[in-house]
PDB file of C-alpha atoms in Angstrom:
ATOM      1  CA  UNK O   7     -53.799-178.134  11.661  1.00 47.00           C
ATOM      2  CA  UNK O   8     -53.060-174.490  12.260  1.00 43.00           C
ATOM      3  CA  UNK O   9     -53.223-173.991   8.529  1.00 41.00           C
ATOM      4  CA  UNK O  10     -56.000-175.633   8.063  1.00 38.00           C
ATOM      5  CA  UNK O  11     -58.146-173.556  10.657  1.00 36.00           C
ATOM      6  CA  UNK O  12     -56.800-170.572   8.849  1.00 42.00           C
ATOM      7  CA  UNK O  13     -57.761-171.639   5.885  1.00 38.00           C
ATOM      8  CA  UNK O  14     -61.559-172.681   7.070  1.00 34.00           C
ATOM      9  CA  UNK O  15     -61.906-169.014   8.554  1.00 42.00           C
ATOM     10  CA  UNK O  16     -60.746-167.429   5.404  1.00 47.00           C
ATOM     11  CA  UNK O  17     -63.012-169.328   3.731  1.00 41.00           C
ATOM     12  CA  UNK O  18     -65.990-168.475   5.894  1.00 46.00           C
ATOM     13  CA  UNK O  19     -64.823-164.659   5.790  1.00 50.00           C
ATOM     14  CA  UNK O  20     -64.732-164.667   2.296  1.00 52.00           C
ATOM     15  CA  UNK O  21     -68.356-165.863   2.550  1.00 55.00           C
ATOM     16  CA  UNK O  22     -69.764-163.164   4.554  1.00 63.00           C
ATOM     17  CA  UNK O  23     -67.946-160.565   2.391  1.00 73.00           C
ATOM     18  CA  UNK O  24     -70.149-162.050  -0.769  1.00 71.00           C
ATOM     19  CA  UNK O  25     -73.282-162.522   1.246  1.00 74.00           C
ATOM     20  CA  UNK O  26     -72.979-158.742   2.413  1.00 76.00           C
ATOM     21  CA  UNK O  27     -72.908-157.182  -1.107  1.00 81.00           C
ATOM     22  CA  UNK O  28     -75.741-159.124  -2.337  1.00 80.00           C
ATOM     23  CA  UNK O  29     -77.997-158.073   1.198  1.00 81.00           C
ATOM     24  CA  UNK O  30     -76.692-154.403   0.629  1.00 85.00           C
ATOM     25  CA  UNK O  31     -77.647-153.958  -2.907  1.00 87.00           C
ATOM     26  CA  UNK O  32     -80.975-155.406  -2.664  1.00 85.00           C
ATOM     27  CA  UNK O  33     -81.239-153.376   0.905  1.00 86.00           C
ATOM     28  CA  UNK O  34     -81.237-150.813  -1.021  1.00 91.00           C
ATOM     29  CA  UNK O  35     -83.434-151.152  -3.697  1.00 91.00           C
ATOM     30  CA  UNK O  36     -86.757-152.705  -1.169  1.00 87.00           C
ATOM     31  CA  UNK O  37     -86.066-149.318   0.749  1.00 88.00           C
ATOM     32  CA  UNK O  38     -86.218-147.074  -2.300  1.00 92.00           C
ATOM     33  CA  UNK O  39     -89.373-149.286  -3.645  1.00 90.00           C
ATOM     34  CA  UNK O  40     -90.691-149.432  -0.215  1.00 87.00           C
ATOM     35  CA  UNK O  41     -91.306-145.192  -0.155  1.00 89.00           C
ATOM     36  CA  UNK O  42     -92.557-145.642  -4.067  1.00 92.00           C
ATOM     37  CA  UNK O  43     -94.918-148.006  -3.507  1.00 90.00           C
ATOM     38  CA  UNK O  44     -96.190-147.008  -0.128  1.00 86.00           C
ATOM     39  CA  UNK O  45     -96.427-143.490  -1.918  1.00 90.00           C
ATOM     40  CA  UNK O  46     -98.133-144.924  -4.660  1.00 91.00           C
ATOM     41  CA  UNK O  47    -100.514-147.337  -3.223  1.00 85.00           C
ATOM     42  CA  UNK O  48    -101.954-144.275  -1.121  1.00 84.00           C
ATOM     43  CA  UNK O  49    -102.299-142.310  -3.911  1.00 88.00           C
ATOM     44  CA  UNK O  50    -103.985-145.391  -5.823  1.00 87.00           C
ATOM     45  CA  UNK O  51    -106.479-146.211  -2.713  1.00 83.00           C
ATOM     46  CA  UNK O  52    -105.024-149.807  -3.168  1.00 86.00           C
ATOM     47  CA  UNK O  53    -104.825-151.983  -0.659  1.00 82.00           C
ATOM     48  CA  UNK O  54    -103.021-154.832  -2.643  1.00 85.00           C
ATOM     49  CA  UNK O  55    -100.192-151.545  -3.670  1.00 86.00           C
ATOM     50  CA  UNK O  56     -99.948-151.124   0.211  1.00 80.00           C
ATOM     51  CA  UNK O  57     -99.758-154.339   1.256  1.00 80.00           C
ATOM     52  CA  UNK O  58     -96.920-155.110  -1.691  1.00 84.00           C
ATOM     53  CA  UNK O  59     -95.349-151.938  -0.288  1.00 83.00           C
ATOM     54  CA  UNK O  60     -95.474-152.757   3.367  1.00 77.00           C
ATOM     55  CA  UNK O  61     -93.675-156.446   2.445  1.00 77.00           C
ATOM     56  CA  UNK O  62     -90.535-153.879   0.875  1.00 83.00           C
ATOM     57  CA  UNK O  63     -90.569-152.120   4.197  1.00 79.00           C
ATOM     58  CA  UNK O  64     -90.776-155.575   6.256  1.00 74.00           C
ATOM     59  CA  UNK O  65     -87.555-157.170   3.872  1.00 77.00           C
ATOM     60  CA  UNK O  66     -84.988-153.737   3.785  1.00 81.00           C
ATOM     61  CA  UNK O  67     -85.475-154.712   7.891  1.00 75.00           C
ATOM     62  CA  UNK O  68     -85.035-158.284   7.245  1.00 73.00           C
ATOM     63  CA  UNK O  69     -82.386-157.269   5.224  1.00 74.00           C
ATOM     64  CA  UNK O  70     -80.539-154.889   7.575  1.00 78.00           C
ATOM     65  CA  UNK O  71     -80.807-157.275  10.307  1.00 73.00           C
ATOM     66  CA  UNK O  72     -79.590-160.042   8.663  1.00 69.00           C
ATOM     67  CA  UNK O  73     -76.395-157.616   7.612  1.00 75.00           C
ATOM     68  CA  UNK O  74     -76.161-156.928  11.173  1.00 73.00           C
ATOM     69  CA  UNK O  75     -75.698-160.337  12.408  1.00 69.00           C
ATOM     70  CA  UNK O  76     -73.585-161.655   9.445  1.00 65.00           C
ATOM     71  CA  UNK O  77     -70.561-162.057  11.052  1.00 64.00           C
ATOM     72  CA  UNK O  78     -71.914-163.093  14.341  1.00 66.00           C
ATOM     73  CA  UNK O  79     -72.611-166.143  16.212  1.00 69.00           C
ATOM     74  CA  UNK O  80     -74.730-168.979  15.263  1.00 70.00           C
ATOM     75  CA  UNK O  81     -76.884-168.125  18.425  1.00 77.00           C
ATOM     76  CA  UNK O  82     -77.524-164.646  17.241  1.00 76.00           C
ATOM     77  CA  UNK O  83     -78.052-165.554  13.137  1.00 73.00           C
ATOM     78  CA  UNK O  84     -81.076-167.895  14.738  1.00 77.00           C
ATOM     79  CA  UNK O  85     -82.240-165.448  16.974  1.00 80.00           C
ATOM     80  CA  UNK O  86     -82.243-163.071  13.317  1.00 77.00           C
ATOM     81  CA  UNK O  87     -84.132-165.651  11.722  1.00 77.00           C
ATOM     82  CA  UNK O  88     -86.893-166.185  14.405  1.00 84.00           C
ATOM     83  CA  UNK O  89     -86.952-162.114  14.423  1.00 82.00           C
ATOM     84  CA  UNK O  90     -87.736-162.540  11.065  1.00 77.00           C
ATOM     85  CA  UNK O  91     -90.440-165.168  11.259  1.00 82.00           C
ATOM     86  CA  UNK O  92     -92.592-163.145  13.730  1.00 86.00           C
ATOM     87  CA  UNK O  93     -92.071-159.698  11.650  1.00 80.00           C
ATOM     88  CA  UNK O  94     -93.462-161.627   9.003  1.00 77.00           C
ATOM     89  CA  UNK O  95     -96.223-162.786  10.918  1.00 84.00           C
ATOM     90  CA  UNK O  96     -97.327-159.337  12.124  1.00 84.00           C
ATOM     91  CA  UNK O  97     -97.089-158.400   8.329  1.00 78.00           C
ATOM     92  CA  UNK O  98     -99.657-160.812   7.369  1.00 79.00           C
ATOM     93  CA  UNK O  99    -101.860-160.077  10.093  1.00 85.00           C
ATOM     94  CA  UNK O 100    -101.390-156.294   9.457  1.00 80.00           C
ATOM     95  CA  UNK O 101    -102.956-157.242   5.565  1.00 76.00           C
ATOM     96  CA  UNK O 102    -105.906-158.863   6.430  1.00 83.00           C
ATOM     97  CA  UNK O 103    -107.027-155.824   8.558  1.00 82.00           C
ATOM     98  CA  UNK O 104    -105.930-153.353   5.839  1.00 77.00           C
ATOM     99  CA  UNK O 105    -108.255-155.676   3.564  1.00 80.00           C
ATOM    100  CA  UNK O 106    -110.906-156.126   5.853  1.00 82.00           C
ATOM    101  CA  UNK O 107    -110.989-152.315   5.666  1.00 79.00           C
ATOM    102  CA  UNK O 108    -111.225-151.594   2.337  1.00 78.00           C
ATOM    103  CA  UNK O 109    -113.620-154.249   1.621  1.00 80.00           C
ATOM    104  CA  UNK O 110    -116.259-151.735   4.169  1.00 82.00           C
ATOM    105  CA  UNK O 111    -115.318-148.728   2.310  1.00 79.00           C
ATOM    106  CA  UNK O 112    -115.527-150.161  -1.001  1.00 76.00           C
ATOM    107  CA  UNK O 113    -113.660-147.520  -3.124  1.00 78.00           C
ATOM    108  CA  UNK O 114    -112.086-148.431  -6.477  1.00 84.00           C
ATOM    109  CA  UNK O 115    -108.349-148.107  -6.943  1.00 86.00           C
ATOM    110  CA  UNK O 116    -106.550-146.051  -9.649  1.00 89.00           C
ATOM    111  CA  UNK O 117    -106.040-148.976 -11.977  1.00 89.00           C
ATOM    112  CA  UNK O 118    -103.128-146.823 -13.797  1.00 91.00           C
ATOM    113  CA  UNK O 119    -101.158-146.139 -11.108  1.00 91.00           C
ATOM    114  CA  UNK O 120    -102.217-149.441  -9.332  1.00 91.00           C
ATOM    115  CA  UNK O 121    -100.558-151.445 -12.753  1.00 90.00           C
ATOM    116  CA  UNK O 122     -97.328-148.847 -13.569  1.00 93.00           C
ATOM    117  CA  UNK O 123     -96.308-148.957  -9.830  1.00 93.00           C
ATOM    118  CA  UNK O 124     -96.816-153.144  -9.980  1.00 91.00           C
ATOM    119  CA  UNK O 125     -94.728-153.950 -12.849  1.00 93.00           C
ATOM    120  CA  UNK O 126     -92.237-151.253 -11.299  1.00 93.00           C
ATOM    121  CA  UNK O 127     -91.879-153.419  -8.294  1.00 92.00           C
ATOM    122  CA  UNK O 128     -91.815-156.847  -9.980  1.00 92.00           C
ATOM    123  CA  UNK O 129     -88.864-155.783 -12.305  1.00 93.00           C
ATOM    124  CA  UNK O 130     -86.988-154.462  -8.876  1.00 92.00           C
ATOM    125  CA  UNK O 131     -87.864-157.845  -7.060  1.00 89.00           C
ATOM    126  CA  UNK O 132     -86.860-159.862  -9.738  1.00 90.00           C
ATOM    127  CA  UNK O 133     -83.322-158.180  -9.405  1.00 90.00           C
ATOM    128  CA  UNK O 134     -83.356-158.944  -6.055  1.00 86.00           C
ATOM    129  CA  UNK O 135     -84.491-163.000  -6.601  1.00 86.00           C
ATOM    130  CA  UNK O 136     -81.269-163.283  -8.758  1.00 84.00           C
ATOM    131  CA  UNK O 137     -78.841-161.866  -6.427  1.00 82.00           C
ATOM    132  CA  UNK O 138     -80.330-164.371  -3.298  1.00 81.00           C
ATOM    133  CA  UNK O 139     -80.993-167.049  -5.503  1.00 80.00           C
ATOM    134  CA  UNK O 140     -77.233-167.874  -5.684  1.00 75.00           C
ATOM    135  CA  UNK O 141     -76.797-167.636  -1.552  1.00 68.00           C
ATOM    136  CA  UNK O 142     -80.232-169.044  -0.765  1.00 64.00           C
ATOM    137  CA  UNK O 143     -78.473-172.295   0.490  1.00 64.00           C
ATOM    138  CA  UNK O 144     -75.148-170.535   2.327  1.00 65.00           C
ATOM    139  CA  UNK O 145     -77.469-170.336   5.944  1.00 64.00           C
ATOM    140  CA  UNK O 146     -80.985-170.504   7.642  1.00 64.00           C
ATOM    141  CA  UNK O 147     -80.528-166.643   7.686  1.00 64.00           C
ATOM    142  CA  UNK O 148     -79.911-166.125   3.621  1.00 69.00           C
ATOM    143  CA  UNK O 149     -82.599-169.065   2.984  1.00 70.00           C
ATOM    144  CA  UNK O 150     -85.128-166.999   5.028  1.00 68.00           C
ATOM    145  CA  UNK O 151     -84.393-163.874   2.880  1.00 71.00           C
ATOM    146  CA  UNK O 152     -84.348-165.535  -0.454  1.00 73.00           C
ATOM    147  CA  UNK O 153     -87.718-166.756   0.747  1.00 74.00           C
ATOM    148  CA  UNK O 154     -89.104-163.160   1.510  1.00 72.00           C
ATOM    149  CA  UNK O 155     -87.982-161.800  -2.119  1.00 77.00           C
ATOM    150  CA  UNK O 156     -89.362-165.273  -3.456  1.00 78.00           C
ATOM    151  CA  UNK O 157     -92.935-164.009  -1.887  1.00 75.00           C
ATOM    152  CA  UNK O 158     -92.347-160.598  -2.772  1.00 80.00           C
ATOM    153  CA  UNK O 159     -92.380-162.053  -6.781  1.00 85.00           C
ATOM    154  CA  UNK O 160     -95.597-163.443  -6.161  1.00 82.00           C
ATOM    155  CA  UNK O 161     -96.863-160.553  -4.745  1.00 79.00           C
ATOM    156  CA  UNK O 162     -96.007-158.207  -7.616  1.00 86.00           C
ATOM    157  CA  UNK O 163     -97.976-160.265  -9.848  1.00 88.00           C
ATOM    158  CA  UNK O 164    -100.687-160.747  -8.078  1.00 85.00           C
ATOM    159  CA  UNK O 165    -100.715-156.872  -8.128  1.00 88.00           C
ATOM    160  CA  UNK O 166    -101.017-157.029 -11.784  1.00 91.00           C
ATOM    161  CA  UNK O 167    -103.152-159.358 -12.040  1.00 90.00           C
ATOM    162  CA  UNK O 168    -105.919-157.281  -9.555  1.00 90.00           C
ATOM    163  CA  UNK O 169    -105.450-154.297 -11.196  1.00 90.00           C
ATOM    164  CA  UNK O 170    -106.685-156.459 -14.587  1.00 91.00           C
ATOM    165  CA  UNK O 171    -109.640-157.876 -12.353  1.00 92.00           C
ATOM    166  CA  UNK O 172    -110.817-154.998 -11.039  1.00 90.00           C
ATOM    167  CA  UNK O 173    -110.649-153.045 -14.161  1.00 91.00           C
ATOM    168  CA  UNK O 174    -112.545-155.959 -16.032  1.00 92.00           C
ATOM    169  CA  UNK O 175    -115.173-156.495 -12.950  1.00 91.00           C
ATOM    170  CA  UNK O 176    -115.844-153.012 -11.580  1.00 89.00           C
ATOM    171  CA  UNK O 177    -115.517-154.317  -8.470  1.00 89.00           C
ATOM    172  CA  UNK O 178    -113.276-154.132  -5.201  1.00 87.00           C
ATOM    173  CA  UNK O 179    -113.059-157.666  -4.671  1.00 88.00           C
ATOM    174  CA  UNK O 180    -110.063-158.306  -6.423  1.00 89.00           C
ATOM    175  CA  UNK O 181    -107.643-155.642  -4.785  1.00 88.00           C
ATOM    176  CA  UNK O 182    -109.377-157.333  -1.381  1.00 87.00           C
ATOM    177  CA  UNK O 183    -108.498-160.282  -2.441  1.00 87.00           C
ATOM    178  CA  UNK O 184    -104.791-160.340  -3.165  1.00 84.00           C
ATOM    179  CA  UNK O 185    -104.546-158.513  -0.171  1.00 80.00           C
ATOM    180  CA  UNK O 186    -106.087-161.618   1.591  1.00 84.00           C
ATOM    181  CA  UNK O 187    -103.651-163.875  -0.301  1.00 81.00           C
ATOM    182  CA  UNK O 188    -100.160-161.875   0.337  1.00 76.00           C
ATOM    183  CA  UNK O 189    -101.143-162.578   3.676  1.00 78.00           C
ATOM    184  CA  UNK O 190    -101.437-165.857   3.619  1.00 82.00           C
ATOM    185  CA  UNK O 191     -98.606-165.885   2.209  1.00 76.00           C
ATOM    186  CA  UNK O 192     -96.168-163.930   4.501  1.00 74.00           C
ATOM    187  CA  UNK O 193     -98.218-166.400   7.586  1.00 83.00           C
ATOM    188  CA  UNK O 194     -97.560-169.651   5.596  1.00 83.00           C
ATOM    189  CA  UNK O 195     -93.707-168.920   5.001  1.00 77.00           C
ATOM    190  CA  UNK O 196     -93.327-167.449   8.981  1.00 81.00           C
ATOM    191  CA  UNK O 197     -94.597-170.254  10.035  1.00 86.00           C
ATOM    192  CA  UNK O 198     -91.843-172.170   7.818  1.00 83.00           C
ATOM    193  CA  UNK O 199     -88.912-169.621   8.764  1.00 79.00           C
ATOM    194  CA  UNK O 200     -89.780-169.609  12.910  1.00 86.00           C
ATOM    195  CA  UNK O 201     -90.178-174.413  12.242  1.00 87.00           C
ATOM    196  CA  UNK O 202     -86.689-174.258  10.778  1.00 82.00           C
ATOM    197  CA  UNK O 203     -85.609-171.190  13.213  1.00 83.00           C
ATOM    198  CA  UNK O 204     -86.656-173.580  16.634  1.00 84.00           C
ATOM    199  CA  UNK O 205     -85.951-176.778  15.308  1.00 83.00           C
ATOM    200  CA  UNK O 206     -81.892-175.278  14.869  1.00 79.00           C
ATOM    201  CA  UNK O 207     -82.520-173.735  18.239  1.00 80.00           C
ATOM    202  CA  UNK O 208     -83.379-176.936  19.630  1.00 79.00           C
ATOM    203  CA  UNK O 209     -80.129-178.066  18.249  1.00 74.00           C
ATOM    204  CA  UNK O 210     -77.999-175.275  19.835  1.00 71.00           C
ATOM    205  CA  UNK O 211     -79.291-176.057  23.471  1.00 74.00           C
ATOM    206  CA  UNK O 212     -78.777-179.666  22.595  1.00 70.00           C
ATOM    207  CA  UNK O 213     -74.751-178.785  22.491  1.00 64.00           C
TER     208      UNK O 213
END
């Protein structure tokens, strides 16, 4: 029996120590891409750039916390996870007033920068999508992160595919409206991440 505890906590150690290079690695390359694009999208006057760069500021926290409570308790990994949920939240919120603003001032974006910075960020995020992909079903915690790089792929190209719209139409609408749609995005997959979050809460009490 003794053995066989000792076993089960190597095994769960060994876990953490796998989950915690993958989170550190792609820590690291949302923060880096986070000052780029923010840099970037001000630069551009986009507001789809700064909303893609304020979702690689939101997951290098998501990322950090979810190092931080790695080799915590379950109560503390949910608590992470519903953390999470309501960053993401604010996030998508945050977007639809940075939209709303642009939309009154009406200014073009620079399309170059706008596209180079976009495919910049969809080459780091897909780096990132491997690396969770393999741990997206280890815990609620890693599942919610794959998630945010999952949205942060659909982002990117969504980017790309404004900066072709509003080069073709002239207009502002398109860099509006991706903006519009990360953040129904980020509000559709907190409200996912905070269901799952509670309903394992629930679950915790329950015991």
């Amino acid at each position: 029996m003794a053995n066989c505890c000792e076993n089960k906590t190597s095994d769960i150690l060994a876990l953490r120590e796998k989950q915690a290079r993958v989170l550190y690695s792609v820590l690291a390359i949302n923060g880096v891409m986070f000052f780029v694009e923010f840099s970037a999208g001000w630069l551009a006057g986009s507001t789809a750039l700064l909303a893609d760069s304020l979702d690689m500021f939101g997951d290098a926290t998501v990322y950090a916390l979810t190092l931080y409570v790695l080799h915590r308790s379950t109560r503390l990994r949910n608590n992470a996870a519903i953390f999470k949920g309501v960053m993401m939240l604010l996030l998508g919120m945050l977007v639809i007033v940075e939209a709303a603003r642009k939309l009154i001032e009406g200014d073009l974006p620079d399309l170059g920068i706008m596209s180079t910075i976009g495919v910049a960020a969809l080459i780091a995020n897909a780096i990132c999508f491997a690396m969770l992909y393999r741990r997206r079903s280890d815990d609620l915690n890693m599942s919610s992160t794959w998630l945010c790089s999952r949205n942060d792929l659909i982002a990117n190209v969504s980017v790309i595919a404004a900066a072709g719209l509003v080069a073709i139409t002239g207009s502002v609408w398109p860099d509006v409206l991706v903006g519009l749609c990360v953040a129904g995005l980020f509000i559709h997959s907190a409200i996912r991440v905070l269901s799952e979050a509670f309903v394992e809460r629930g679950e915790l009490v329950a015991k």
